[in-house]
């Protein structure tokens, strides 16, 4: 009693699932399942209204509208300020290529040629991370499994690169489990959902659908093909859009960040420079892409802000959207999703909105209340280590120490270079909260923001705050792994992420810095992004870490 049964028997009157006997039927079923699992009916209806409003007539069918690259750019531009329109145009080919390929999953390496509504739906689900909890089978994520979160991040990095890269040709077809990884996951997801119920007459019985075509009869997904490269100019333009969109939950959307001008451009330049590449290579390879995103996993989280208007109505009635002209639809979206009351985040000598946007690319996603950052100490005169030590020693709240100055190091390329370095330190009680809540630990890190964005995390280390003779403050990680020291007498800093470098130019070596400014930033202890008021205008859920 109280249990459901399954059956393969069915009468002629009972509805049946359509057959899945070729690649087109397989992908149609997968897209239908993702849409039903990851979007509500209201969101799906809104998506269809917006997609249809910005679509171009299909060459093959008037009832199947599609998006061209210009259609996609026009939609995205509806909620972006004019200052970002040049970057949007430059990033257009990359974003369009990414959408078409992600929407072709598991065949992102052999994509369809057209951005249809169904293809756009799948791409939107992945970029909004809706599949993360609703359809985890396609990305191998287990609920509440820290290892699953790591696997999901690795899967998404690979999917993003394969969807953005340009390649001349695919490698030879392989039929190993590794090369068919995405196909096998998608097939498992479709197969496990191959059942239906007659909810009116017999809802307690689950009926099996027709047999699903075996993977051996489908093309390989070539999941391990990581050839090709991402054009640097396209990636740089996309990074500008994403950094400008990074703080949308704090109430500071792209229309606010775009006003930061040179400061935003400086963050874009340093973040793009992180994807270090030999001059012999015309773009960004997988090795470089994977290395950067391993340490700065949230660089692409701004996609959420860009594509949220595809599923969120923002107070617009669907009838309004359906009756509006294309230009009127753009104005409706712009009015609904613009930030009219930006949240004020305090500035230091170094700390500003673009710096915060860059920090968010690697600080624990959703685990810090970025909207409530406070400047605990700031100076562009002589710094005092005693003042810093009072905060660093207690570590009663998560801290970011920022140091700017002129660097010198063993590499000639780093001689007399303006730089900005820092350290992130979680508060002392985070380990206790981790045990109580079951959340993954927050790791400390050393980082450089100027002239090249690079991050060195220390997952196994114990932070030691020391005080030497003559006004020297030292932050040291596990023995031999890295340290940062400040010398009050000489007004210098030493940045030494020993053993952590991965750039070909050796830029992870030690730096001696003549300090010209110091900021110490604090975040509320025990609070995360969603424990305090946030801008829900673009929030598409689920709440990270909750």
C-alpha positions in Angstrom: 0.0 0.0 0.0 1.3 3.5 -0.8 3.7 2.1 -3.4 3.8 2.6 -7.2 4.2 -0.2 -9.6 5.5 -0.3 -13.1 4.1 -2.1 -16.2 5.0 -2.6 -19.8 1.4 -3.4 -20.6 -0.9 -0.8 -22.2 -4.1 -0.8 -24.1 -4.7 0.9 -27.5 -6.5 3.7 -25.7 -3.6 4.6 -23.5 -1.2 7.3 -24.7 2.3 6.3 -25.5 5.6 8.1 -25.5 6.9 8.8 -29.0 9.7 6.4 -30.3 13.4 7.3 -29.9 15.0 5.4 -32.8 17.4 8.0 -34.3 19.6 10.9 -33.3 16.9 13.5 -34.0 14.4 11.8 -31.8 17.0 11.2 -29.1 17.9 14.9 -28.9 14.2 15.9 -29.1 13.5 13.7 -26.1 16.5 15.0 -24.2 15.5 18.7 -24.8 11.9 18.0 -23.8 13.0 16.3 -20.5 15.4 19.2 -19.7 12.7 21.8 -20.4 10.1 20.0 -18.3 12.5 19.3 -15.4 14.3 22.7 -15.3 11.7 25.3 -16.2 8.3 26.0 -14.8 5.3 26.3 -17.2 5.2 30.0 -16.5 8.9 30.3 -17.4 8.6 28.2 -20.5 5.6 30.4 -21.7 7.6 33.6 -21.1 10.6 32.1 -22.9 8.5 31.3 -26.0 7.1 34.9 -26.0 10.5 36.5 -25.8 12.2 34.2 -28.2 9.4 34.7 -30.8 9.5 38.4 -30.4 13.2 38.7 -31.2 13.3 35.8 -33.8 13.8 35.8 -37.5 11.6 33.8 -39.9 12.9 30.3 -40.4 14.1 29.4 -43.9 12.6 25.9 -43.5 9.4 26.6 -41.5 7.3 29.7 -40.6 6.2 27.9 -37.4 9.8 27.3 -36.3 11.4 30.7 -35.7 15.2 30.9 -35.1 17.7 33.4 -33.8 20.5 34.8 -35.9 23.6 36.3 -34.3 22.1 39.7 -34.7 18.8 38.6 -33.1 20.7 37.3 -30.0 22.8 40.5 -29.8 19.7 42.6 -30.0 18.0 40.6 -27.2 21.1 40.8 -24.9 21.5 44.5 -25.7 18.0 45.3 -24.5 19.2 45.1 -20.9 22.7 46.4 -21.3 23.9 50.1 -21.3 25.2 51.8 -24.4 28.7 51.8 -22.9 28.8 48.0 -23.3 27.3 47.7 -26.8 30.7 47.7 -28.6 31.9 44.8 -26.3 28.6 43.0 -27.0 29.0 43.3 -30.7 32.6 42.0 -30.5 31.6 39.1 -28.3 28.5 38.3 -30.4 30.1 35.5 -32.5 31.5 33.8 -29.4 28.2 34.0 -27.5 26.2 32.7 -30.5 28.6 29.9 -31.1 28.4 29.0 -27.4 24.6 28.9 -27.4 24.3 26.8 -30.5 26.8 24.2 -29.2 25.6 24.0 -25.6 22.1 23.7 -27.0 23.3 20.7 -29.1 24.4 18.7 -26.0 25.7 16.0 -25.9 26.9 16.8 -29.4 28.4 20.2 -28.6 31.4 19.1 -30.7 29.1 18.4 -33.7 26.4 21.0 -33.2 23.3 21.9 -35.2 23.7 24.9 -37.5 20.7 26.9 -36.3 19.7 28.5 -33.0 16.1 27.3 -32.6 13.9 27.8 -29.6 14.6 24.2 -28.3 18.4 24.6 -28.8 18.3 28.0 -27.0 16.3 26.5 -24.2 18.9 23.9 -23.4 21.7 26.4 -23.6 19.8 28.8 -21.3 19.2 26.0 -18.8 22.9 25.2 -18.6 24.1 28.8 -18.5 21.6 29.6 -15.7 22.7 26.4 -13.9 19.2 25.1 -13.7 20.4 21.6 -14.6 22.6 21.6 -11.6 19.9 20.4 -9.2 17.0 19.5 -11.5 18.8 17.2 -14.0 22.1 16.4 -12.4 22.5 13.1 -14.4 23.9 15.0 -17.4 26.7 16.6 -15.4 27.4 13.8 -12.8 26.5 15.8 -9.7 25.3 14.2 -6.6 23.1 16.1 -4.2 25.1 17.2 -1.1 28.2 15.6 -2.5 31.3 17.8 -2.3 33.0 15.6 -4.9 30.0 16.0 -7.1 30.4 19.8 -7.0 33.9 19.4 -8.1 32.9 17.1 -11.0 30.1 19.5 -12.0 32.6 22.4 -12.1 35.0 20.3 -14.2 32.2 19.2 -16.5 31.0 22.8 -17.0 34.6 24.1 -17.8 34.9 21.4 -20.5 31.5 22.1 -22.0 32.2 25.9 -22.0 35.5 25.5 -23.8 34.2 23.0 -26.3 31.2 25.4 -27.0 33.4 28.5 -27.4 36.5 27.1 -29.3 37.1 27.2 -33.0 38.6 24.1 -34.6 39.5 23.1 -38.1 38.2 19.5 -37.8 37.3 17.0 -35.2 39.6 14.2 -34.1 38.9 10.6 -35.3 35.8 9.1 -34.0 36.3 7.1 -30.8 34.0 4.6 -29.2 35.4 4.5 -25.7 33.5 5.3 -22.6 35.7 8.3 -22.0 35.1 9.8 -25.5 31.3 9.0 -25.2 31.1 10.4 -21.7 28.4 13.1 -22.5 26.5 10.7 -24.8 26.4 8.0 -22.0 25.2 10.5 -19.4 22.5 11.9 -21.7 21.4 8.4 -22.7 21.2 7.4 -19.0 19.1 10.5 -18.3 16.7 9.8 -21.2 16.5 6.1 -20.4 15.8 6.6 -16.7 12.9 8.9 -17.6 11.4 6.7 -20.3 8.1 6.1 -18.6 4.7 7.8 -18.3 1.6 7.7 -16.2 -2.1 7.9 -16.9 -2.8 10.5 -14.2 -6.6 10.4 -14.7 -7.3 6.7 -14.8 -4.4 5.0 -13.1 -1.8 7.3 -11.7 -0.2 4.6 -9.5 1.2 2.7 -12.4 4.2 3.8 -14.4 4.3 2.5 -17.9 7.6 1.9 -19.8 8.0 3.8 -23.0 9.3 2.3 -26.3 12.9 1.1 -26.2 15.5 3.9 -26.6 18.0 3.6 -29.4 21.3 2.1 -28.0 24.4 4.3 -27.8 26.2 2.0 -30.2 23.8 3.2 -32.9 24.3 6.8 -32.1 27.3 8.9 -33.2 30.1 9.4 -30.6 29.8 12.7 -28.6 33.6 13.0 -28.8 33.6 14.4 -25.3 37.4 14.4 -24.9 38.1 16.4 -28.0 39.6 19.6 -26.5 41.3 20.8 -29.7 40.9 24.3 -31.1 41.2 27.7 -29.5 39.0 30.6 -28.4 39.8 33.9 -30.2 41.4 36.3 -27.7 39.6 39.4 -28.9 36.2 37.7 -28.6 37.0 36.3 -25.1 38.2 39.8 -23.9 34.9 41.4 -25.1 32.9 38.6 -23.3 35.0 39.1 -20.1 34.0 42.8 -20.1 30.4 41.9 -20.3 30.7 39.3 -17.6 32.7 41.4 -15.1 30.2 44.3 -15.6 27.4 41.8 -14.8 29.2 40.1 -11.9 27.7 42.1 -9.0 24.0 42.0 -10.2 22.8 40.4 -6.9 24.4 43.3 -4.9 22.2 45.8 -6.8 25.1 46.9 -8.9 24.3 45.7 -12.4 26.2 46.3 -15.7 24.7 49.8 -16.1 26.5 50.7 -12.8 29.8 49.0 -13.5 29.9 50.4 -17.1 30.3 53.9 -15.6 33.6 52.8 -14.0 35.4 53.4 -17.3 39.2 52.9 -16.9 38.9 51.0 -13.7 36.6 48.4 -15.3 38.9 48.2 -18.4 41.9 47.6 -16.0 40.1 44.6 -14.5 39.2 43.3 -18.0 42.8 43.6 -19.1 44.3 41.8 -16.1 41.6 39.0 -16.2 42.2 38.5 -20.0 45.9 38.4 -19.4 45.4 35.5 -17.0 44.7 33.3 -20.0 48.4 33.5 -20.9 49.1 32.1 -24.3 52.2 31.8 -26.5 52.3 34.2 -29.4 52.6 31.2 -31.6 49.0 30.2 -30.8 46.2 32.3 -32.3 43.9 32.0 -29.3 43.2 30.5 -25.9 43.8 26.7 -25.7 42.1 24.3 -23.3 45.2 24.1 -21.1 45.1 27.8 -20.4 41.3 28.0 -20.1 41.2 25.1 -17.7 44.1 26.5 -15.6 42.4 29.9 -15.1 39.0 28.6 -14.3 40.3 26.0 -11.9 41.4 28.9 -9.6 38.8 31.5 -10.7 35.7 29.3 -11.3 33.1 32.1 -11.2 34.5 34.2 -14.2 31.5 33.1 -16.3 28.8 33.4 -13.6 27.8 36.8 -15.2 26.0 34.7 -17.8 23.1 34.4 -15.3 22.5 38.2 -15.5 22.7 38.2 -19.3 20.2 35.4 -19.9 17.8 35.7 -16.9 15.3 37.9 -18.9 14.7 34.8 -21.1 12.9 33.1 -18.1 12.0 36.0 -15.8 9.0 38.3 -16.6 10.3 41.1 -14.4 6.7 42.4 -13.9 5.9 42.5 -17.6 2.6 40.9 -18.5 2.9 38.3 -21.2 0.1 40.0 -23.1 2.2 43.1 -23.2 5.1 41.2 -24.7 3.0 39.4 -27.2 1.4 42.6 -28.5 4.5 44.7 -28.5 6.6 45.4 -31.5 10.3 44.4 -31.4 11.4 47.9 -30.4 8.7 48.1 -27.8 9.7 44.7 -26.4 13.3 46.0 -26.0 12.0 49.0 -24.1 9.9 46.8 -21.9 12.8 44.6 -21.0 15.1 47.6 -20.4 12.6 49.2 -18.1 11.9 46.0 -16.1 15.5 45.0 -15.6 17.4 48.2 -15.1 18.7 49.1 -11.7 17.2 52.4 -10.5 18.6 52.4 -7.0 22.2 51.0 -7.0 23.5 49.8 -3.7 26.3 51.8 -2.3 29.5 49.8 -1.5 32.2 51.7 0.2 35.4 52.6 -1.6 39.0 52.4 -0.3 42.2 53.7 -1.9 42.3 50.5 -4.0 38.9 48.8 -3.4 36.1 49.8 -5.8 33.4 48.0 -7.7 35.6 46.7 -10.5 38.0 45.3 -7.9 35.1 43.6 -6.1 33.8 42.2 -9.4 37.2 40.7 -10.0 37.4 39.3 -6.5 34.0 37.6 -6.9 35.4 35.5 -9.7 37.4 33.5 -7.2 36.1 34.1 -3.7 33.6 31.5 -2.5 30.5 31.8 -4.7 27.4 32.8 -2.7 29.3 32.2 0.6 30.2 35.9 1.4 27.8 38.8 1.8 29.5 41.0 -0.9 26.8 43.6 -0.7 27.9 44.3 2.9 31.6 44.7 2.4 33.2 47.3 4.7 36.6 49.1 4.6 38.3 48.4 7.9 41.5 50.2 7.1 42.8 52.2 4.2 45.9 54.4 3.7 47.9 55.8 0.8 50.5 57.1 3.3 52.7 55.0 5.6 50.9 51.8 6.7 51.1 50.6 10.3 51.4 46.9 10.8 50.0 47.1 14.4 46.6 48.3 13.1 46.5 45.5 10.5 47.6 42.9 13.0 44.7 43.7 15.3 42.3 42.6 12.6 44.4 39.8 11.0 45.2 38.3 14.4 41.5 38.1 15.5 40.1 37.0 12.1 36.7 37.5 13.5 35.3 38.0 10.0 36.4 37.1 6.5 39.1 39.5 5.3 40.6 40.7 2.1 43.9 42.6 2.3 44.8 44.6 -0.8 48.2 46.1 -1.5 49.3 48.2 -4.4 52.7 49.5 -5.4 55.6 49.1 -7.7 56.9 45.5 -8.0 60.3 44.1 -8.8 61.1 40.5 -9.3 63.5 38.0 -10.9 61.8 38.3 -14.3 62.8 41.3 -16.4 59.2 41.7 -17.5 58.2 42.4 -13.9 60.8 45.1 -13.2 59.3 48.4 -12.0 55.7 47.3 -12.7 52.6 48.7 -11.0 50.9 45.8 -9.2 48.1 45.0 -6.9 48.3 41.9 -4.7 46.4 40.5 -1.8 45.3 37.7 0.4 41.9 36.3 1.4 41.5 34.9 4.9 38.3 33.2 6.0 37.3 33.9 9.6 38.3 31.5 12.4 34.8 30.2 13.0 34.2 29.0 9.5 35.5 25.5 10.2 33.0 25.1 13.0 30.1 26.4 10.8 31.3 24.0 8.1 30.8 21.0 10.5 27.5 22.3 11.7 26.0 23.1 8.2 27.7 20.5 6.1 29.0 23.1 3.6 32.3 22.8 1.9 35.2 24.6 3.5 36.2 28.1 2.5 39.9 28.2 1.5 42.4 31.0 2.0 44.3 32.3 -1.0 47.0 34.6 -2.2 46.2 36.5 -5.4 47.4 39.2 -7.8 45.0 41.5 -9.6 47.4 43.7 -11.5 48.9 43.5 -14.0 47.8 39.8 -14.4 44.9 38.2 -12.6 46.2 35.0 -10.9 45.1 33.1 -7.8 46.8 30.5 -5.6 44.5 28.8 -3.1 45.6 26.7 -0.2 43.0 23.9 0.5 45.2 22.0 2.9 47.0 24.8 4.7 46.8 26.4 8.1 47.1 30.1 8.2 49.7 31.6 10.5 49.7 35.3 11.4 53.2 36.3 12.7 54.9 39.4 13.9 58.6 39.9 13.5 61.0 42.4 14.8 61.0 46.0 13.4 57.3 46.1 12.5 57.1 43.1 10.2 53.8 41.4 9.8 53.7 38.0 8.1 50.9 35.8 6.7 52.2 32.4 6.1 50.5 29.3 4.8 51.5 25.6 5.1 55.3 25.4 5.3 56.9 26.0 1.9 53.7 26.8 0.1 53.6 30.6 0.2 53.6 33.8 2.3 53.0 37.5 2.3 55.0 39.9 4.5 54.7 43.6 5.2 57.7 45.6 6.5 56.6 48.8 8.2 60.1 50.3 8.4 60.9 50.0 4.6 57.2 50.3 3.6 57.6 47.2 1.4 55.8 43.9 0.9 57.0 40.5 -0.2 54.6 38.3 -2.2 55.8 34.7 -2.5 53.3 32.1 -3.8 56.1 29.5 -3.9 55.4 26.3 -5.8 52.1 27.6 -7.0 53.0 29.0 -10.4 51.7 27.7 -13.7 52.4 30.5 -16.2 55.1 29.9 -18.8 56.7 33.3 -18.1 57.4 32.3 -14.5 55.2 35.1 -13.2 54.4 33.2 -10.0 57.8 33.9 -8.6 58.4 36.2 -5.6 57.8 39.9 -5.9 59.2 42.7 -3.8 56.8 45.6 -3.7 57.3 49.2 -2.7 53.9 49.9 -1.2 51.9 53.0 -2.0 48.4 51.9 -0.7 46.8 49.4 1.6 43.1 48.5 2.0 41.7 45.9 4.5 38.2 44.8 3.6 35.8 42.8 5.8 32.7 40.8 5.2 30.0 40.0 7.8 30.9 36.8 9.7 28.6 33.8 9.4 26.6 35.5 6.7 26.4 34.7 3.0 25.0 36.5 0.0 21.5 35.4 0.6 21.4 35.9 4.4 21.2 39.6 3.8 19.0 41.7 1.4 20.0 41.1 -2.2 18.7 42.4 -5.5 16.3 39.6 -6.7 15.6 41.3 -10.0 17.7 38.7 -11.9 17.6 35.9 -9.4 16.8 32.6 -11.1 17.7 30.3 -8.1 18.4 27.9 -6.6 20.1 29.7 -3.7 23.8 28.6 -3.7 24.7 26.6 -0.6 21.2 26.6 0.9 
